[in-house]
Short mmCIF file of C-alpha atoms and ligand atoms in Angstrom, two decimals:
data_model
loop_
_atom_site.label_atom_id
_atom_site.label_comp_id
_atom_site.label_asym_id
_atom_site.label_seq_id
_atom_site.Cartn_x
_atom_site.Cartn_y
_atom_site.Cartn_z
CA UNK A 1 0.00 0.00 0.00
CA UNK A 2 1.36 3.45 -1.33
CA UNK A 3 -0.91 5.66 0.66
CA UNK A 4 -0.46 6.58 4.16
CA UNK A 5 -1.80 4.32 6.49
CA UNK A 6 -3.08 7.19 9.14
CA UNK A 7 -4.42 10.46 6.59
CA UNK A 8 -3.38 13.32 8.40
CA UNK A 9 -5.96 15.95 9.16
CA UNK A 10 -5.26 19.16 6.81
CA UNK A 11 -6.05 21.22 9.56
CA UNK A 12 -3.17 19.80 11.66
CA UNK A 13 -1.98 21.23 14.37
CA UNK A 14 -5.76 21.27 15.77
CA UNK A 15 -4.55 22.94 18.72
CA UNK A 16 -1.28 24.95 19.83
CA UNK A 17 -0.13 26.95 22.73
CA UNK A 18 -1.87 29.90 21.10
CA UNK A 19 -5.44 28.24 21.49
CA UNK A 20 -4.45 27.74 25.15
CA UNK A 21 -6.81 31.12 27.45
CA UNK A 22 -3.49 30.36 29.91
CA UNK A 23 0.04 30.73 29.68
CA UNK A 24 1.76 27.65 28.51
CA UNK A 25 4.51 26.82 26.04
CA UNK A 26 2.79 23.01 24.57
CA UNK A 27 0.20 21.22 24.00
CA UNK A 28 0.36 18.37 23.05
CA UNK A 29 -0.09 14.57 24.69
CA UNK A 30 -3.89 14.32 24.75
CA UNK A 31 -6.69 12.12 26.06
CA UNK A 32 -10.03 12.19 24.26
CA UNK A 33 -13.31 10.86 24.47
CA UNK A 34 -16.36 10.77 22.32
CA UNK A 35 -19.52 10.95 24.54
CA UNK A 36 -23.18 11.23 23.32
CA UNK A 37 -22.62 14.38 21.12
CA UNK A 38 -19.45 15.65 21.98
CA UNK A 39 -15.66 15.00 21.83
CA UNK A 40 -13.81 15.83 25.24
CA UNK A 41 -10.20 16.32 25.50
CA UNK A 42 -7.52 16.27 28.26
CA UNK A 43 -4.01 17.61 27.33
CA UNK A 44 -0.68 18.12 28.75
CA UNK A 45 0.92 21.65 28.62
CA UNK A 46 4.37 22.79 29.79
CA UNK A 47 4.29 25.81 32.05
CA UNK A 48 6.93 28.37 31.58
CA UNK A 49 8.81 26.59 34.39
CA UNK A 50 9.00 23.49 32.63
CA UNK A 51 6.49 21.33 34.93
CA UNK A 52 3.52 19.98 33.38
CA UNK A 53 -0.48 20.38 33.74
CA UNK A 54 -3.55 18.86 32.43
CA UNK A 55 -6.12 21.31 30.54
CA UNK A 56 -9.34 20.40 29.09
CA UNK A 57 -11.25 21.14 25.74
CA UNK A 58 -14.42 20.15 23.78
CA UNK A 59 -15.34 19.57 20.69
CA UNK A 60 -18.41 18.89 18.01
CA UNK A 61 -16.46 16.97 15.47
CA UNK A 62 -13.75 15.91 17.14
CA UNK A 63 -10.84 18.10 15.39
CA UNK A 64 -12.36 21.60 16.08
CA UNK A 65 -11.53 21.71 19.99
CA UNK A 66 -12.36 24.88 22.48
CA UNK A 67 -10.59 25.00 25.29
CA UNK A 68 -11.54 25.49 28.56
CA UNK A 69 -10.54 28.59 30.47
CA UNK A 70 -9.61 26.93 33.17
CA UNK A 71 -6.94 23.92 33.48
CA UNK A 72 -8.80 20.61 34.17
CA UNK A 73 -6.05 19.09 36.86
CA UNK A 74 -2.79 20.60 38.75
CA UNK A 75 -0.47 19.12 40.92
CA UNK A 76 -2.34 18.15 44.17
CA UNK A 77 -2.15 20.48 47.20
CA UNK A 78 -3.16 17.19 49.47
CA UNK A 79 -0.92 13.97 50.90
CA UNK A 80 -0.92 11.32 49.24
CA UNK A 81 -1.02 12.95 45.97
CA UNK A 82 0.73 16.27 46.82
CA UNK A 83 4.02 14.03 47.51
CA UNK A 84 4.25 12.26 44.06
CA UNK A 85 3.17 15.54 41.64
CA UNK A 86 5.44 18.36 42.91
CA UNK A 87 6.86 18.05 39.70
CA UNK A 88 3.78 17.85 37.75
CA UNK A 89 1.27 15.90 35.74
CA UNK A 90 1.84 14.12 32.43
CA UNK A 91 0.70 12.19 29.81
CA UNK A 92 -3.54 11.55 30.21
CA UNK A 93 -5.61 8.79 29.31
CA UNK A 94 -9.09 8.36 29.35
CA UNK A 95 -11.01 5.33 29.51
CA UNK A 96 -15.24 4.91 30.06
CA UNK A 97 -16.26 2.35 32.39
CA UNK A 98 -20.21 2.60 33.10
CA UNK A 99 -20.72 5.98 33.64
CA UNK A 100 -17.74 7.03 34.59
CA UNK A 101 -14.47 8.36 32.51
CA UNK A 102 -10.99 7.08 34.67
CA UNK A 103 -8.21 9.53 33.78
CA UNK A 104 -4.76 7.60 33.93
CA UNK A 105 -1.52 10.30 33.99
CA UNK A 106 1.69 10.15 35.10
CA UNK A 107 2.45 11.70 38.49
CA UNK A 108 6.08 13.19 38.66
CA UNK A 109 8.33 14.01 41.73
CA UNK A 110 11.69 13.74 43.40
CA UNK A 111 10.69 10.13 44.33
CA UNK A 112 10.63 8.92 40.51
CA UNK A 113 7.50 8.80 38.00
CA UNK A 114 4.15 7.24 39.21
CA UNK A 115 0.86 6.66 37.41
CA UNK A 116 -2.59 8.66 39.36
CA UNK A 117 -6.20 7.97 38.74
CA UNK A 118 -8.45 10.18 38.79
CA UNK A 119 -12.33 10.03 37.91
CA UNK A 120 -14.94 12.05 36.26
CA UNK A 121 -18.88 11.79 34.69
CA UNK A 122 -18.89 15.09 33.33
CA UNK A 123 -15.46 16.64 33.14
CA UNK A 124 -16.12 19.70 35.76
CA UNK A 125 -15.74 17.52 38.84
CA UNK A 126 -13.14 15.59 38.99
CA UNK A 127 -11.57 13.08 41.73
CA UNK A 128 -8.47 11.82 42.85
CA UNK A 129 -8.84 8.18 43.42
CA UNK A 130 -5.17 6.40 43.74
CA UNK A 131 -1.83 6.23 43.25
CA UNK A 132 -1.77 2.90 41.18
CA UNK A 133 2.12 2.33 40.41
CA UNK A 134 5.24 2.32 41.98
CA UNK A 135 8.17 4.44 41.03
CA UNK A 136 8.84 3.52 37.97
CA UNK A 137 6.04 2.89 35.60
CA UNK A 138 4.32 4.92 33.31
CA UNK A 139 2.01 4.89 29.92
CA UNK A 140 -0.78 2.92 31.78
CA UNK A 141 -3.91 2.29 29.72
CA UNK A 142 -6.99 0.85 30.69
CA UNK A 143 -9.22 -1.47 29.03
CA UNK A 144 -12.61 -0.38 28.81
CA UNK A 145 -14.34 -3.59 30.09
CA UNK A 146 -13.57 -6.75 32.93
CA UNK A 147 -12.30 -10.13 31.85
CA UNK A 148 -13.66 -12.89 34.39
CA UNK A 149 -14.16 -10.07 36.95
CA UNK A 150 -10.97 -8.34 36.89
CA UNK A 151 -9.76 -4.72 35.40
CA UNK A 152 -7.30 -4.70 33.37
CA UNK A 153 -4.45 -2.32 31.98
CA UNK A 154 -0.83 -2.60 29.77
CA UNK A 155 1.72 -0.40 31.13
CA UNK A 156 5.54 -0.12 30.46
CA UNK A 157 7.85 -0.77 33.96
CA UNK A 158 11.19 1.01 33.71
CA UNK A 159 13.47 -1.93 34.12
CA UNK A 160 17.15 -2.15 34.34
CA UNK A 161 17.25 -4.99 32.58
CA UNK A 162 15.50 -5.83 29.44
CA UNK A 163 14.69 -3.22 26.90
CA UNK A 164 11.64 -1.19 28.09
CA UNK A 165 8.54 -2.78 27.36
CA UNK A 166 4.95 -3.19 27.40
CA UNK A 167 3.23 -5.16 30.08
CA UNK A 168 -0.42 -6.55 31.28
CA UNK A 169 -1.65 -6.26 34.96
CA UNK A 170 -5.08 -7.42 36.30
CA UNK A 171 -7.00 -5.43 39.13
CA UNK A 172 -10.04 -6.50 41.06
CA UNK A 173 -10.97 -2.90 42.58
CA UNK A 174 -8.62 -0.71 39.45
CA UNK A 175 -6.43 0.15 42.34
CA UNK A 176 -4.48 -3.03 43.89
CA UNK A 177 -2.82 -4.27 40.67
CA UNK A 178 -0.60 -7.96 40.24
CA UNK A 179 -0.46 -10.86 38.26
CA UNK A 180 1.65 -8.83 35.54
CA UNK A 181 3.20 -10.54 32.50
CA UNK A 182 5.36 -8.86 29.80
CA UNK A 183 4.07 -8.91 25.92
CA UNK A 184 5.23 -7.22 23.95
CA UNK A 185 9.04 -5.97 23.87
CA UNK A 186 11.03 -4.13 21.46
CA UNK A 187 12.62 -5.91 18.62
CA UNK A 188 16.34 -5.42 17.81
CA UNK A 189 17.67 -2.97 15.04
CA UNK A 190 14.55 -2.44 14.03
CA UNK A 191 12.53 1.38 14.20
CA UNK A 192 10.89 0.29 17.99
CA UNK A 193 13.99 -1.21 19.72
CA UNK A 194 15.11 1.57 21.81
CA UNK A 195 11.56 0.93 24.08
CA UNK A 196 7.96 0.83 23.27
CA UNK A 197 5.16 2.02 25.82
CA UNK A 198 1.14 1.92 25.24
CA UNK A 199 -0.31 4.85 23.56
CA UNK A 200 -3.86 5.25 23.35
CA UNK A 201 -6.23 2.84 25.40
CA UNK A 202 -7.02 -0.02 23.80
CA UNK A 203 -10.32 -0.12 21.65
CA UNK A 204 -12.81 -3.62 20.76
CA UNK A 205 -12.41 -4.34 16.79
CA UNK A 206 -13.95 -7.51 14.93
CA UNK A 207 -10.53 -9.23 15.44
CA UNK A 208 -9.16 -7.86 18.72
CA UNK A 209 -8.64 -4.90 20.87
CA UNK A 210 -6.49 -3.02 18.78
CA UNK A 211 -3.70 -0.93 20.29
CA UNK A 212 -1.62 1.85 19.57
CA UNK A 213 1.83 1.86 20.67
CA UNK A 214 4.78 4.47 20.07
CA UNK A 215 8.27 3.02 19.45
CA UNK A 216 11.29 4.40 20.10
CA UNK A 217 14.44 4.45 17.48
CA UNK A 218 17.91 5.90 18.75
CA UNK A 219 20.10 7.66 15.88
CA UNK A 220 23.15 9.89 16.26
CA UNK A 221 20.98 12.95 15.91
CA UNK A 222 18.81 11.74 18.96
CA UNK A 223 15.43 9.89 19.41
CA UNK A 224 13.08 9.21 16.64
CA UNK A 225 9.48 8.85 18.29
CA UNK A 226 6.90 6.86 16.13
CA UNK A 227 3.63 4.88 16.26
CA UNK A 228 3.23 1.25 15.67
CA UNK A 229 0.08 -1.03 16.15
CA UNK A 230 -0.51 -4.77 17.72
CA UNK A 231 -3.63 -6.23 17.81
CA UNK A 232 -5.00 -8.63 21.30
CA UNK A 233 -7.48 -11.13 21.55
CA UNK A 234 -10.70 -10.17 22.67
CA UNK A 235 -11.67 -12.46 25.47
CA UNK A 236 -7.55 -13.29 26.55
CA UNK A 237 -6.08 -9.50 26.34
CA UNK A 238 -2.56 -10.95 27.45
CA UNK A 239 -2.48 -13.30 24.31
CA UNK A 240 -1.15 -11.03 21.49
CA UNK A 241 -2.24 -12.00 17.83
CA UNK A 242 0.16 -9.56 16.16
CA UNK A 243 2.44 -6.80 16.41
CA UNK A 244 2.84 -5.24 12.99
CA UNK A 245 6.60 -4.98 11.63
CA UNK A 246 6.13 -1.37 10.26
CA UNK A 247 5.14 1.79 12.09
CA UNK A 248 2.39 3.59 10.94
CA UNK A 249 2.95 7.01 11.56
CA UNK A 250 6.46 8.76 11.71
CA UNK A 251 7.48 12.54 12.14
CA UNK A 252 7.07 14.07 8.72
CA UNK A 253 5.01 17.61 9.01
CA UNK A 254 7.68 20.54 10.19
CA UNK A 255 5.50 20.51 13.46
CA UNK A 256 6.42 17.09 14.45
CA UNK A 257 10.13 17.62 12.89
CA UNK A 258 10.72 20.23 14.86
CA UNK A 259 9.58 21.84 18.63
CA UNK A 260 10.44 20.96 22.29
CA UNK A 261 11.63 17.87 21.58
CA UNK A 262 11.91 17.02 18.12
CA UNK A 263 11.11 14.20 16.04
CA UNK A 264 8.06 13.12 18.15
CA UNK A 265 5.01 11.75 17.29
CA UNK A 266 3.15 10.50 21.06
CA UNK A 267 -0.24 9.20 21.05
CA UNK A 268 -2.69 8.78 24.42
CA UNK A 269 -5.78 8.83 22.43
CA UNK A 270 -7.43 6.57 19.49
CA UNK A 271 -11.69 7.16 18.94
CA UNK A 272 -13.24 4.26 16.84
CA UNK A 273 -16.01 5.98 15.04
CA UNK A 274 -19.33 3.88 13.56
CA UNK A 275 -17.97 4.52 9.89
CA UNK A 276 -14.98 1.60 10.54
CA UNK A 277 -12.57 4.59 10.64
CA UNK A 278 -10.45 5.77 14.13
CA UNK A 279 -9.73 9.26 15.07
CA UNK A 280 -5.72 9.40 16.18
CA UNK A 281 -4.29 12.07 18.14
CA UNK A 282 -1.04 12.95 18.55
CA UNK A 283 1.75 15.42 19.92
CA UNK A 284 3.62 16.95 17.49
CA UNK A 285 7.26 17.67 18.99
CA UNK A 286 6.26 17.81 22.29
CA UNK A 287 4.44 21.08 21.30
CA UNK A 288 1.60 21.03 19.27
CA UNK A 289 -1.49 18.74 18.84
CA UNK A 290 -1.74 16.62 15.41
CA UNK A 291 -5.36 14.22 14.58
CA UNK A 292 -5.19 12.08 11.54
CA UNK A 293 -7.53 9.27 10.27
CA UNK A 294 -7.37 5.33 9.78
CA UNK A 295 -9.39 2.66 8.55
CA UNK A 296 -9.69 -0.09 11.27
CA UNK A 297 -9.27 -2.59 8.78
CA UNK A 298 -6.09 -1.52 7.36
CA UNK A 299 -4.60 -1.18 11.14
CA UNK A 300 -5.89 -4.85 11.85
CA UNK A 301 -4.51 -6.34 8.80
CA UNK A 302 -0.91 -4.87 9.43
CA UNK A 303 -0.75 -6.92 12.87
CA UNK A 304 -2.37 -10.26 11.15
CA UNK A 305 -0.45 -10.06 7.82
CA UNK A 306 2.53 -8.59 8.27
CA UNK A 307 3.36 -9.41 12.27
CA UNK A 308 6.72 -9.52 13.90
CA UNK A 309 7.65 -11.34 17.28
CA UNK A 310 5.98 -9.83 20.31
CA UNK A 311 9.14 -10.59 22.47
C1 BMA B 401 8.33 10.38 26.83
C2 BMA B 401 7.33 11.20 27.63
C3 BMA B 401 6.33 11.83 26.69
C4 BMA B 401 7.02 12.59 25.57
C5 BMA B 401 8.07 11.70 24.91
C6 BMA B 401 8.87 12.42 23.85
O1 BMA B 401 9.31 9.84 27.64
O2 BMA B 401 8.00 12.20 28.36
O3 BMA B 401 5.54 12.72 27.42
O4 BMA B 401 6.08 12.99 24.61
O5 BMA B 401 8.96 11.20 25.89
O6 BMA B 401 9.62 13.47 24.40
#
């Protein structure tokens, strides 16, 4: 196939620091939702001291956003939380479960990089619930539904020893988390095998819950951030069908070339629409926020056709 797998959106960067009512110098990193007639959206933003926060935005069609005057979460004035955000929050996720939309972000301090959860039904309120890692874990995504009972989530551990890589953890409560296996790790000289973390939570297809992953490639002009897919099975999460060889997105606009940190494209957010097609988001550089389009299909058949070794 010629054309690109993800079609960017010509209106790309959907949002920048100049959209932002507050002073920041990013946006970019983003979770987003679809709920009955709107598109909600949590992104990260450096302040001018370098420390992330989480803002929020809305949206009719999902790549028009408006964002909200005020930010949507800080770092935490009260213990427990206080302790583990003093140097901000990073990275959201958003995941529905019943009524409820569970924001996973990374919590950052002097004690090492933690993952939060937080909750919210209709993104004004919005409540602490847990730290859920230990220092240090981040990129946690969370399935949308139980198997046999249990929550569960990928993540990526920092360990010393293998390559950095993406794991599975089951939960009965979504706070006390255990019987973690690794699945998928990065493959060697190949554009991933730096590390891999999840990306956007994963979402149900005919063949799988399909997830988005970004990949990490290290080159003598520094770190090449792209996005690769691997598809698991529906009722077994921790059994992996395929990991597709190629990426499917890659820097390439001058926004994603070039900004904060360059050469990045980061996803936290995928949105299956009824068409068969799936909204991606993306930050561009570490400063700006990037959407594009896929057919599910063509995302699918890349793990199934054209798979290589999960470990
Ligand atoms: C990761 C995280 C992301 C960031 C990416 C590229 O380690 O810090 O928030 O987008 O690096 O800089």
């Amino acid at each position: 196939m010629k054309e690109p797998i993800v079609q960017r959106y010509p209106g790309n960067p959907i949002l920048t620091p100049d959209d932002v009512p507050y002073p920041v110098s990013t946006v970019h990193n983003a979770a987003v939702v679809k709920a009955a007639d709107r598109y909600f959206m949590v992104f990260r933003s450096h302040l001018r001291n370098g420390r992330s926060i989480l803002g929020l935005a809305e949206s009719e069609d999902g790549f028009r956003f408006r964002v909200r005057r005020e930010p949507f979460l800080i770092p935490a004035d009260d213990p427990p939380f206080r302790d583990y955000e003093e140097y901000g929050v990073e990275d959201p996720r958003l995941t529905r479960l019943g009524d409820t939309y569970y924001l996973t972000y990374s919590a950052y301090s002097r004690y090492g990089v933690r993952i939060g959860l937080a909750a919210t039904e209709d993104f004004r309120n919005v409540r602490r619930i847990a730290l859920i890692t230990q220092a240090d874990c981040r990129n946690v995504v969370l399935f949308p539904q139980t198997f046999d009972g249990r929550y569960a989530r990928l993540d990526r551990p920092h360990s010393g020893i293998l390559p950095w890589s993406i794991w599975i953890s089951y939960s009965p409560d979504l706070i006390h988390w255990g019987d973690s296996r690794v699945l998928i790790r990065p493959a060697a000289y190949h554009w991933d095998e730096m590390k891999v973390g999840p990306g956007a939570p994963p979402f149900l297809t005919e063949q799988g819950w399909l997830q988005i992953y970004h990949g990490v490639f290290q080159t003598m002009a520094g770190a090449v951030y792209r996005l690769g897919v691997a598809l698991h099975d529906t009722t077994d999460p921790a059994r992996v069908l395929g990991v597709a060889d190629e990426w499917i997105l890659e820097p390439q606009d001058p926004w994603e070339r070039g900004g904060y940190v360059p050469n990045v494209v980061f996803s936290c957010a995928a949105v299956p629409e009824p068409d068969g097609t799936v909204k991606i988001y993306w930050g561009g550089a570490d400063t700006v926020l990037c959407a594009g389009t896929a057919q599910i299909a063509d995302l699918t058949r890349l793990c199934l056709e054209k798979p290589r070794p999960p470990l």
